[in-house]
XYZ file of C-alpha atoms in Angstrom:
689
model
C 10.043 28.921 -23.453
C 9.615 32.216 -22.240
C 7.226 30.662 -19.775
C 10.222 28.124 -18.934
C 12.434 30.542 -17.613
C 10.815 31.944 -14.891
C 9.520 28.531 -14.001
C 6.540 28.564 -15.784
C 5.224 25.488 -17.297
C 2.633 25.639 -20.523
C 0.723 22.829 -22.876
C 0.367 24.084 -26.031
C -3.031 23.976 -27.574
C -2.724 22.797 -30.408
C -0.729 20.184 -29.737
C -3.696 18.799 -27.355
C -6.314 20.056 -30.286
C -4.420 17.904 -32.735
C -1.887 15.449 -30.938
C 0.922 13.979 -33.770
C 1.743 11.072 -34.155
C 3.762 8.425 -31.785
C 5.879 8.382 -34.518
C 6.730 11.325 -35.098
C 7.745 12.321 -30.906
C 11.217 11.499 -30.670
C 10.698 10.416 -26.738
C 8.207 7.710 -27.548
C 9.683 7.343 -31.253
C 13.434 5.845 -29.720
C 11.200 3.621 -26.969
C 9.377 2.197 -29.528
C 12.747 0.966 -31.051
C 13.968 -0.305 -27.935
C 11.129 -2.460 -27.382
C 9.611 -0.912 -23.947
C 7.170 2.310 -25.232
C 4.880 0.172 -25.590
C 1.354 2.240 -23.885
C 0.069 -0.288 -20.741
C -3.377 -1.299 -21.485
C -4.964 0.827 -18.956
C -6.921 -2.341 -17.188
C -2.807 -3.190 -16.395
C -1.653 -0.087 -14.569
C -0.793 -1.205 -11.198
C -2.676 1.561 -10.170
C -5.898 0.969 -11.472
C -5.173 -3.443 -10.572
C -5.018 -1.206 -6.746
C -7.928 0.731 -7.414
C -10.487 -2.064 -8.737
C -9.396 -4.452 -6.575
C -9.799 -1.933 -3.259
C -13.112 -1.063 -4.259
C -14.068 -3.781 -4.962
C -12.968 -6.321 -2.494
C -15.334 -3.312 -0.197
C -18.048 -3.574 -2.274
C -18.569 -7.577 -2.097
C -17.772 -6.453 1.879
C -20.532 -4.353 1.900
C -23.233 -6.950 0.714
C -21.701 -9.485 3.121
C -22.312 -7.093 6.287
C -25.828 -6.601 4.839
C -26.587 -9.834 4.629
C -27.218 -10.685 8.122
C -29.621 -7.619 8.590
C -31.801 -8.166 5.930
C -30.857 -12.218 8.268
C -32.268 -10.348 10.843
C -34.973 -9.275 8.861
C -36.495 -12.511 6.849
C -36.447 -14.066 9.918
C -38.105 -11.880 12.179
C -40.886 -11.849 8.807
C -41.248 -15.410 8.828
C -45.016 -16.055 10.218
C -46.229 -12.767 7.287
C -44.126 -14.326 5.147
C -46.003 -17.944 5.632
C -49.309 -16.584 6.104
C -48.614 -14.995 2.222
C -47.241 -18.337 0.805
C -50.526 -20.399 2.713
C -52.551 -17.576 0.729
C -51.601 -18.952 -2.624
C -48.442 -16.490 -2.900
C -45.699 -18.592 -5.117
C -41.944 -18.978 -4.444
C -41.229 -16.270 -7.057
C -43.854 -13.553 -5.147
C -41.748 -14.010 -1.792
C -38.478 -14.000 -3.311
C -39.664 -10.370 -4.153
C -41.173 -9.193 -1.329
C -38.106 -9.736 0.679
C -35.850 -8.234 -2.384
C -38.597 -5.025 -1.860
C -36.311 -4.480 1.758
C -33.213 -4.650 -0.389
C -34.209 -1.990 -2.926
C -36.007 0.254 -0.089
C -33.509 -0.222 2.310
C -30.075 0.016 0.141
C -30.861 3.028 -1.418
C -32.735 4.173 1.763
C -28.679 4.181 3.117
C -27.625 4.921 -0.120
C -29.233 8.453 0.774
C -28.531 9.068 4.455
C -25.604 7.879 3.555
C -24.282 10.137 0.704
C -26.143 13.228 2.348
C -24.195 13.167 5.391
C -21.411 12.574 2.888
C -22.076 16.094 2.094
C -22.672 17.248 4.827
C -19.199 16.315 6.624
C -17.805 17.951 3.891
C -19.107 20.965 3.510
C -19.098 20.736 7.798
C -14.428 20.371 7.836
C -13.853 20.984 4.692
C -10.973 24.500 5.390
C -10.704 22.004 8.262
C -9.612 19.192 6.109
C -7.474 21.713 3.860
C -5.865 23.400 6.721
C -4.284 19.927 8.422
C -3.652 19.079 5.344
C -2.087 21.964 4.049
C -3.640 22.468 0.704
C -6.744 22.974 -1.114
C -8.503 20.651 -2.552
C -10.088 22.995 -5.066
C -13.488 23.969 -5.445
C -16.904 22.401 -3.074
C -18.728 20.919 -6.925
C -21.928 17.977 -6.344
C -21.530 16.294 -9.567
C -24.856 15.292 -10.892
C -23.950 11.802 -12.538
C -21.275 10.579 -9.457
C -24.690 10.910 -6.708
C -26.407 9.134 -9.267
C -23.756 6.510 -9.723
C -23.522 6.091 -5.238
C -26.725 5.168 -5.268
C -26.881 3.196 -7.893
C -23.977 0.850 -5.878
C -26.489 1.925 -2.976
C -28.836 0.639 -4.494
C -27.162 -2.579 -6.371
C -25.592 -3.496 -2.758
C -29.138 -3.445 -0.469
C -30.125 -6.111 -3.863
C -27.307 -8.222 -3.931
C -26.773 -8.415 -0.216
C -31.162 -9.507 0.130
C -30.581 -12.280 -2.631
C -29.535 -14.887 0.098
C -31.936 -14.091 2.864
C -34.498 -14.603 0.385
C -33.885 -17.011 -1.143
C -33.653 -18.877 1.907
C -37.599 -17.779 2.661
C -38.403 -18.517 -0.325
C -37.187 -22.271 0.203
C -38.947 -22.277 3.394
C -41.913 -24.543 4.789
C -44.665 -23.065 4.989
C -46.061 -25.706 8.311
C -42.205 -24.451 9.792
C -43.347 -20.756 8.910
C -47.064 -20.407 10.941
C -45.752 -22.528 13.876
C -42.460 -21.527 14.694
C -40.331 -23.961 13.990
C -36.436 -24.598 11.897
C -36.034 -27.131 9.466
C -32.814 -28.641 9.820
C -31.072 -29.818 6.850
C -27.734 -31.197 6.194
C -24.818 -29.092 4.849
C -24.566 -29.691 1.451
C -21.640 -31.010 0.121
C -22.743 -30.161 -3.117
C -22.043 -26.576 -2.345
C -19.138 -28.012 -0.298
C -17.358 -28.885 -2.911
C -18.641 -26.036 -5.124
C -16.751 -23.388 -2.652
C -14.036 -25.622 -1.952
C -13.268 -25.107 -6.539
C -13.449 -21.539 -6.156
C -11.387 -21.570 -3.542
C -9.380 -23.238 -5.439
C -9.539 -21.769 -8.814
C -10.055 -17.880 -7.797
C -6.848 -17.950 -5.352
C -4.743 -19.743 -8.767
C -6.244 -16.566 -11.283
C -5.468 -13.733 -8.618
C -2.133 -14.699 -7.383
C -1.477 -16.653 -11.819
C -3.129 -13.887 -13.196
C -2.256 -10.278 -11.601
C 2.059 -10.967 -13.609
C 0.147 -10.567 -16.803
C -0.549 -13.851 -17.151
C -4.779 -14.139 -17.925
C -6.460 -11.514 -19.876
C -5.927 -8.129 -17.640
C -4.452 -7.887 -14.168
C -7.540 -5.757 -13.676
C -10.033 -8.514 -14.290
C -7.324 -11.007 -13.412
C -6.626 -10.459 -9.142
C -10.432 -8.520 -9.114
C -12.371 -11.352 -9.955
C -9.788 -14.334 -8.665
C -10.197 -12.575 -5.346
C -13.777 -12.236 -5.141
C -14.675 -15.479 -6.168
C -11.903 -17.105 -4.088
C -13.823 -15.284 -0.863
C -16.822 -15.923 -2.160
C -15.972 -19.048 -2.285
C -15.329 -19.452 0.754
C -18.711 -17.618 1.772
C -19.909 -21.114 0.245
C -17.686 -22.951 2.404
C -18.959 -21.383 5.855
C -22.021 -24.268 6.161
C -20.538 -26.833 6.477
C -16.902 -25.819 8.028
C -19.849 -24.464 10.693
C -20.675 -28.287 11.041
C -17.312 -29.259 10.494
C -15.814 -26.212 14.299
C -19.256 -27.951 15.730
C -17.075 -31.235 17.057
C -15.087 -29.580 18.818
C -17.983 -28.446 21.556
C -17.716 -32.184 23.090
C -14.821 -30.809 24.993
C -16.115 -27.420 26.179
C -18.014 -26.041 28.616
C -21.883 -25.546 28.728
C -21.798 -22.601 27.768
C -20.284 -22.622 24.741
C -20.878 -26.221 23.659
C -24.635 -24.146 23.618
C -23.182 -22.102 21.568
C -21.798 -24.005 19.008
C -24.648 -25.963 18.292
C -27.327 -23.918 18.804
C -24.487 -22.465 15.822
C -24.305 -25.491 13.964
C -28.262 -26.382 14.565
C -28.801 -22.965 12.533
C -26.730 -23.063 9.763
C -29.101 -20.620 8.207
C -28.556 -17.698 9.860
C -25.500 -18.736 11.282
C -23.426 -18.533 8.242
C -24.154 -15.015 6.708
C -23.087 -13.729 9.766
C -20.165 -15.447 10.014
C -19.286 -14.384 6.249
C -19.456 -10.550 7.070
C -17.583 -10.944 10.259
C -14.920 -13.199 8.104
C -15.326 -10.450 5.008
C -14.377 -7.723 7.497
C -11.447 -9.226 9.215
C -10.679 -10.535 5.501
C -10.350 -6.122 4.447
C -8.029 -5.859 8.065
C -5.620 -8.878 6.822
C -5.006 -8.171 3.634
C -4.332 -4.649 4.496
C -2.252 -5.337 7.244
C 0.022 -7.972 4.469
C 0.232 -5.281 1.996
C 0.934 -2.672 4.397
C 3.209 -4.838 6.387
C 5.181 -5.873 2.743
C 5.430 -2.425 1.469
C 7.080 -1.714 4.700
C 9.719 -3.923 3.860
C 10.586 -2.847 0.771
C 11.212 0.386 1.740
C 13.260 -1.032 4.705
C 15.336 -2.572 2.412
C 15.656 0.080 -0.437
C 16.204 2.829 2.766
C 19.608 3.762 2.030
C 20.897 6.737 4.637
C 21.544 10.108 3.794
C 24.297 9.731 5.951
C 26.431 8.298 9.310
C 23.854 8.482 12.781
C 22.061 11.862 13.940
C 23.625 14.039 10.520
C 22.502 17.147 9.429
C 22.754 17.189 6.236
C 21.755 21.857 4.775
C 21.445 21.099 0.589
C 20.523 24.475 -1.789
C 18.301 22.798 -3.107
C 16.402 24.201 -5.603
C 14.685 27.041 -6.766
C 15.638 30.677 -5.980
C 18.138 29.627 -3.853
C 20.090 26.836 -5.823
C 22.611 29.168 -6.320
C 24.243 28.705 -3.458
C 23.871 33.085 -2.414
C 21.650 32.390 1.055
C 23.810 29.397 3.009
C 25.680 32.021 4.313
C 21.810 32.662 6.638
C 20.987 29.232 5.949
C 23.940 28.340 8.244
C 22.788 30.318 10.609
C 19.799 29.376 10.599
C 20.062 25.754 11.411
C 23.143 26.219 13.756
C 20.602 28.605 15.752
C 18.696 26.492 15.782
C 20.090 22.759 16.760
C 22.187 23.239 19.698
C 25.344 21.607 19.568
C 25.673 20.283 16.313
C 29.850 20.614 15.938
C 32.136 21.100 13.554
C 31.116 22.138 10.108
C 31.583 19.866 7.086
C 31.226 22.429 3.708
C 30.502 20.459 0.777
C 30.474 21.859 -3.496
C 29.259 20.378 -6.236
C 31.694 19.626 -9.278
C 29.812 21.499 -12.864
C 30.684 21.237 -16.251
C 30.386 23.877 -18.656
C 27.022 25.181 -16.748
C 24.799 24.949 -13.318
C 21.295 24.039 -14.084
C 20.881 24.153 -10.305
C 21.407 26.841 -10.212
C 19.474 28.414 -12.490
C 20.961 27.820 -15.715
C 19.612 27.027 -19.655
C 22.157 24.945 -20.491
C 24.502 22.715 -18.514
C 27.048 19.557 -18.851
C 27.249 16.548 -16.026
C 29.751 15.559 -14.559
C 30.163 11.537 -12.902
C 32.133 8.821 -11.485
C 31.655 5.803 -14.285
C 32.344 1.787 -13.940
C 35.259 0.600 -15.950
C 33.970 -0.460 -18.907
C 34.701 -3.817 -18.562
C 32.212 -4.059 -15.481
C 29.908 -2.384 -17.230
C 26.333 -3.437 -17.420
C 26.004 -3.568 -21.058
C 22.324 -2.620 -20.893
C 23.337 0.688 -19.491
C 26.621 1.139 -21.257
C 27.983 3.635 -24.180
C 26.563 0.853 -26.954
C 23.217 0.545 -24.931
C 21.667 2.036 -28.081
C 22.840 -0.641 -30.424
C 21.025 -3.356 -28.312
C 17.601 -5.283 -29.611
C 15.171 -5.917 -27.496
C 16.180 -9.036 -27.482
C 19.261 -8.457 -25.808
C 18.051 -6.233 -23.575
C 15.845 -9.127 -21.827
C 19.395 -11.821 -23.149
C 21.567 -9.645 -20.819
C 19.303 -8.663 -17.596
C 18.778 -12.319 -17.488
C 22.501 -13.588 -17.743
C 24.599 -10.868 -17.564
C 26.276 -10.736 -13.859
C 27.236 -7.667 -14.210
C 23.832 -6.624 -14.507
C 22.461 -8.234 -11.237
C 24.597 -6.206 -9.065
C 23.077 -4.032 -7.002
C 22.397 -0.315 -8.033
C 20.218 0.976 -4.869
C 22.463 3.592 -3.367
C 23.237 7.076 -0.918
C 21.995 9.998 -3.318
C 21.958 13.426 -2.820
C 21.596 17.641 -3.606
C 25.934 17.088 -4.007
C 25.986 15.451 -7.020
C 27.878 12.173 -8.082
C 31.763 14.560 -7.348
C 31.579 17.042 -4.104
C 34.420 18.960 -3.187
C 35.091 18.620 -0.003
C 37.933 18.293 3.677
C 38.340 15.261 5.566
C 35.733 17.520 7.771
C 33.559 16.325 5.413
C 34.109 12.100 4.576
C 34.089 11.906 8.324
C 30.656 14.116 8.645
C 29.118 13.052 5.621
C 31.116 9.431 5.571
C 31.618 8.282 9.481
C 35.182 7.583 7.933
C 37.823 9.005 10.908
C 40.981 8.419 9.896
C 43.214 11.340 8.805
C 45.228 9.437 5.871
C 41.989 9.670 3.910
C 41.725 13.750 4.274
C 45.552 14.096 3.493
C 45.153 12.012 0.611
C 42.113 14.923 -0.842
C 44.637 17.390 0.155
C 47.505 15.245 -2.286
C 45.265 15.102 -5.162
C 43.957 11.832 -4.999
C 39.986 11.164 -4.764
C 38.518 8.863 -2.428
C 36.134 6.653 -3.002
C 33.953 4.064 -1.327
C 32.866 1.059 -3.312
C 36.167 -1.122 -4.553
C 34.235 -1.619 -8.309
C 35.175 1.941 -9.097
C 39.102 1.451 -8.854
C 41.555 0.326 -11.313
C 44.578 0.065 -10.365
C 44.306 3.032 -8.218
C 41.788 5.569 -10.609
C 38.693 6.956 -10.992
C 37.017 7.358 -14.426
C 34.883 10.902 -14.855
C 32.231 11.528 -17.494
C 32.526 14.293 -18.220
C 29.465 14.859 -20.662
C 28.516 17.535 -23.005
C 25.005 19.549 -22.660
C 22.281 18.995 -24.313
C 21.330 21.106 -27.386
C 19.170 23.362 -27.602
C 15.348 22.934 -30.062
C 14.855 19.836 -31.447
C 17.378 16.777 -31.547
C 17.151 13.782 -33.874
C 15.624 10.289 -31.582
C 18.993 8.834 -31.185
C 21.093 11.957 -30.420
C 23.863 11.093 -27.722
C 26.220 13.856 -26.237
C 29.464 13.652 -26.115
C 31.242 12.488 -23.210
C 34.988 12.783 -22.466
C 36.400 10.573 -19.628
C 39.225 11.993 -17.369
C 40.749 9.520 -14.648
C 42.361 11.290 -11.031
C 44.345 9.382 -8.784
C 41.361 6.919 -5.431
C 42.217 5.652 -3.056
C 39.224 2.923 -1.660
C 38.325 3.993 1.361
C 35.133 1.974 2.410
C 33.771 -0.827 0.595
C 29.976 0.192 0.670
C 27.741 -0.490 -2.420
C 25.665 1.981 -1.320
C 28.008 4.448 -1.687
C 28.756 3.141 -5.685
C 29.195 5.916 -7.704
C 30.456 8.806 -5.430
C 33.578 10.158 -5.399
C 35.032 13.541 -3.182
C 38.289 15.248 -4.453
C 39.860 18.338 -3.209
C 39.498 21.821 -5.501
C 42.627 21.922 -6.647
C 41.604 18.630 -8.677
C 38.952 20.488 -9.829
C 40.385 23.145 -11.529
C 42.890 20.806 -12.813
C 41.030 19.284 -14.222
C 39.207 22.133 -16.346
C 35.965 22.403 -13.975
C 34.159 24.196 -11.525
C 32.169 24.262 -8.853
C 29.598 25.637 -6.975
C 29.191 26.086 -3.299
C 26.000 23.587 -2.861
C 25.682 23.435 1.531
C 26.821 22.502 5.565
C 26.367 18.850 6.734
C 26.658 18.368 10.946
C 27.438 14.967 12.832
C 26.247 16.273 16.701
C 27.493 13.427 19.315
C 23.842 12.852 20.441
C 20.689 13.407 18.153
C 18.956 16.941 17.719
C 15.338 16.802 18.725
C 12.150 17.126 17.524
C 11.716 20.680 18.642
C 15.473 21.626 17.522
C 14.477 20.580 13.480
C 10.545 22.189 14.032
C 12.416 25.568 14.294
C 15.070 24.934 11.774
C 12.660 24.271 9.313
C 10.788 26.721 10.374
C 13.968 29.430 10.433
C 14.630 28.606 6.944
C 11.302 27.917 5.719
C 11.433 31.901 5.838
C 14.249 32.241 3.822
C 13.516 30.468 1.052
C 10.750 27.891 -0.385
C 13.109 24.384 -2.387
C 15.604 23.720 0.634
C 16.895 19.809 1.879
C 17.070 19.523 4.872
C 17.428 16.290 6.831
C 18.053 14.368 9.789
C 19.719 11.500 9.740
C 17.314 9.453 11.955
C 17.331 6.085 10.498
C 14.590 4.132 8.404
C 11.203 5.114 9.791
C 7.974 2.889 9.195
C 4.591 5.607 7.839
C 2.641 1.948 7.644
C 1.768 1.182 11.536
C -0.216 3.720 12.348
C -1.875 2.832 9.721
C -2.444 -0.955 9.860
C -3.470 -0.329 13.339
C -6.817 2.274 12.516
C -7.154 0.307 9.212
C -7.763 -3.192 11.596
C -9.093 -1.354 14.598
C -11.914 -0.261 12.588
C -11.729 -4.006 10.901
C -12.412 -5.221 14.690
C -15.479 -2.499 14.460
C -17.581 -3.387 12.329
C -16.315 -7.371 12.573
C -18.407 -6.569 16.264
C -20.743 -5.367 14.502
C -22.036 -7.820 12.328
C -22.233 -10.692 15.039
C -23.799 -9.016 17.258
C -26.571 -8.648 15.134
C -26.037 -12.188 14.473
C -26.264 -12.223 18.516
C -29.647 -10.219 18.200
C -30.672 -12.992 15.450
C -29.550 -16.158 17.741
C -30.715 -13.573 20.894
C -34.470 -14.697 18.768
C -34.722 -17.586 17.936
C -33.682 -18.958 21.069
C -35.368 -17.182 22.732
C -37.393 -21.309 23.695
C -34.612 -21.749 24.804
C -34.047 -19.571 27.303
C -37.653 -19.282 28.524
C -36.711 -23.527 28.954
C -33.642 -22.471 30.868
C -35.305 -19.485 33.437
C -38.878 -22.524 34.448
C -36.081 -24.593 35.768
C -33.862 -22.437 37.232
C -31.060 -21.527 35.315
C -29.428 -18.134 36.827
C -29.868 -15.340 35.578
C -26.211 -15.180 35.072
C -26.273 -18.594 32.222
C -28.499 -16.157 30.056
C -25.655 -13.464 29.819
C -23.162 -17.054 29.546
C -24.969 -18.370 26.685
C -25.690 -15.423 25.023
C -22.642 -14.302 25.335
C -20.618 -18.165 24.358
C -22.886 -16.911 21.075
C -21.936 -13.954 19.837
C -17.777 -15.508 20.523
C -18.501 -18.801 18.166
C -19.883 -16.019 15.442
C -16.826 -13.956 15.895
C -14.398 -16.767 15.672
C -15.300 -18.719 13.013
C -15.129 -15.756 10.736
C -12.243 -14.228 12.416
C -9.999 -17.519 11.374
C -11.975 -18.044 7.954
C -11.655 -14.575 7.149
C -7.469 -14.087 8.633
C -6.929 -17.175 5.828
C -9.023 -15.215 2.476
C -7.581 -11.969 3.248
C -4.174 -13.151 2.086
C -5.393 -13.864 -1.439
C -5.683 -10.302 -2.622
C -2.621 -8.792 -0.745
C -0.492 -11.324 -2.742
C -1.671 -11.136 -5.703
C -1.793 -7.268 -5.655
C 2.266 -7.358 -4.219
C 3.098 -9.677 -7.472
C 1.657 -7.021 -8.794
C 3.923 -4.289 -7.878
C 6.946 -6.121 -8.720
C 5.984 -7.987 -12.023
C 4.873 -3.808 -12.609
C 8.056 -2.140 -11.726
C 11.265 -4.726 -13.086
C 13.149 -3.729 -15.306
C 15.958 -5.566 -17.592
C 18.581 -6.090 -15.764
C 17.275 -5.224 -12.641
C 19.198 -6.134 -9.053
C 19.295 -9.173 -7.081
C 18.931 -7.119 -4.391
C 15.577 -4.841 -6.271
C 14.412 -7.973 -6.608
C 14.610 -9.070 -3.347
C 12.751 -5.416 -1.588
C 10.513 -5.971 -5.145
C 8.739 -9.040 -3.451
C 8.687 -8.415 -0.192
C 6.176 -10.643 1.293
C 5.870 -9.440 5.464
C 2.453 -11.874 6.924
C 2.470 -9.255 10.237
C 1.295 -12.381 12.994
C 1.420 -10.699 15.903
C -1.575 -8.683 14.536
C -3.360 -10.945 13.232
C -2.537 -13.256 16.664
C -4.511 -9.718 17.892
C -7.396 -9.868 15.359
C -8.260 -13.883 15.789
C -8.058 -13.797 18.984
C -9.389 -10.515 20.402
C -11.904 -9.932 18.227
C -14.002 -13.085 20.119
C -13.240 -12.437 23.555
C -14.419 -8.749 22.631
C -17.354 -10.090 21.188
C -18.185 -12.442 24.330
C -18.108 -9.589 26.542
C -19.684 -6.853 24.960
C -22.905 -9.546 24.312
C -22.623 -10.701 27.567
C -22.672 -7.903 28.558
C -25.587 -5.942 25.960
C -27.803 -8.921 27.263
C -30.807 -8.540 29.658
C -30.939 -10.341 32.660
C -34.436 -10.221 32.528
C -36.577 -13.022 30.054
C -40.504 -12.871 29.768
C -41.828 -16.751 30.004
C -42.680 -18.090 26.217
C -46.463 -19.759 26.223
C -44.880 -22.957 24.323
C -46.473 -23.836 20.867
C -46.947 -27.074 19.191
């Protein structure tokens, strides 16, 4: 307790070593008695669900991205693998050779990435700390963590080599030795299995996100992975469907599409790799856009547009003793502020914000008949079943409770200038009402018979207390007028200094508000913040500029990164296609085809793969994004949540412009880059067989 007086937080060693039973802690005992205190299982926690899904999908994406690279190696080693089979090697030995390459490359890549990551941290750690404005802790290498990363690389390489290994073991020996392809139609059984996995995985992720099937982490991650793998299994069949549009395409795209359809063995892994990258981009885009829409709906302006708000905040300056200097710093830094409105915070039996150890609270209260019973004075007598029923059925519990918050408290002392600067009310009649001893309220629900109720709550006693203890509450009424019908300002009232003294209350200087004609520049705002920071910490200063989305740059950056990854996957597939179609290019050169035709063919081969992967990825990325949004909405729900809050928490937005840009621009970029990097000259080969 002595340390708390000086701002320190201390933990009891005895309690940590021998913690008491949950039932012996009053706070937890009260929560358990209400049916809302049972701890959430670790793997059902929202942060764990989101982190597990992101990590799991990232690992799956790595596996799918590495697949085409191993397919390239297997295709280039066809003759060697064919010689191994011709010399008596069985399928298991052929698979072992390819899987061994996956182990070596996966482990090598993990070691290189590990060393590179450690080196980057060592080189840029101090710069990153300076940019972030905080220390990251000491530089420490944990052997077990590093070993885990190496194992992830090993397992990833092994999994990525599984499909190429199976394909290599099943190839015809004669075809492998002569360089001929064995073309097989897509398996309808595999396509049906993929369709079932896609539907079942989507249902598991979406329905399990609300806790319907086992642990939420397992449901969302497992469902998302199964759905994406189902899309991968469907890819060979879908590639064949894409081939039907070739009859309407020009020569270059038609040849590229025909080549992709004929060689599904190399096309499917490449399309799956592009699909994984685009799916990650779409999932992040949908999640970021939906979260941004939620924050937009929940945003409540701190004041009228352009308002400059200064509050004493917390810490050493919370008692208002430094406000004179702080006001001068703001006025010297921001020109053209206009008239200043000072505001005081109403206190009752002490002021804890100003360093007091004991204090009551002052709040504007709804009339008793308009209060939701869940939050009313008799809430202690309600059972968990009563709370759930009232939250669903009582319309008073469905009213919007998203309101403006500030450091000035529920009841504020001010005048006509405060009403204008902080609430945008310029009518002098309301300023005259405050001077006459009346309160100004902003939500008609709080007004009854021309009066507003103010609850005065006694301080909590020092020391231990019973879990069901409730401090005494005294209600006083004040004549009031309604200034505006804005629910976001509910629970707020402005009174005059004489009214505070008449009620036997006290007030403390809390801050000031300015309302300039034009918004202050970013430079002047930064100068004001710098000047205030030199005076004291914990100062609350803001300029009301409306809602500003923080997610646009993140969304564009992740989309660009996914585009680069998808281009890389499409480039690998193009290299594989160029190696396999060398005979076709030789034939084109032999019959006199111009270099432009060959570059066009290579470009469209890459574009076809990128287009198919982008379209499938746009569909596959929706499932994890929607599931994670449902997880967040379910975890934020509580009895009595208003309809507006429910709509905000469950907001789902699809960034169609970003998705369309990915689906359209990615194939175009793939075509251009592949055509640009393809050699115009080609060496003629002897046709075998």
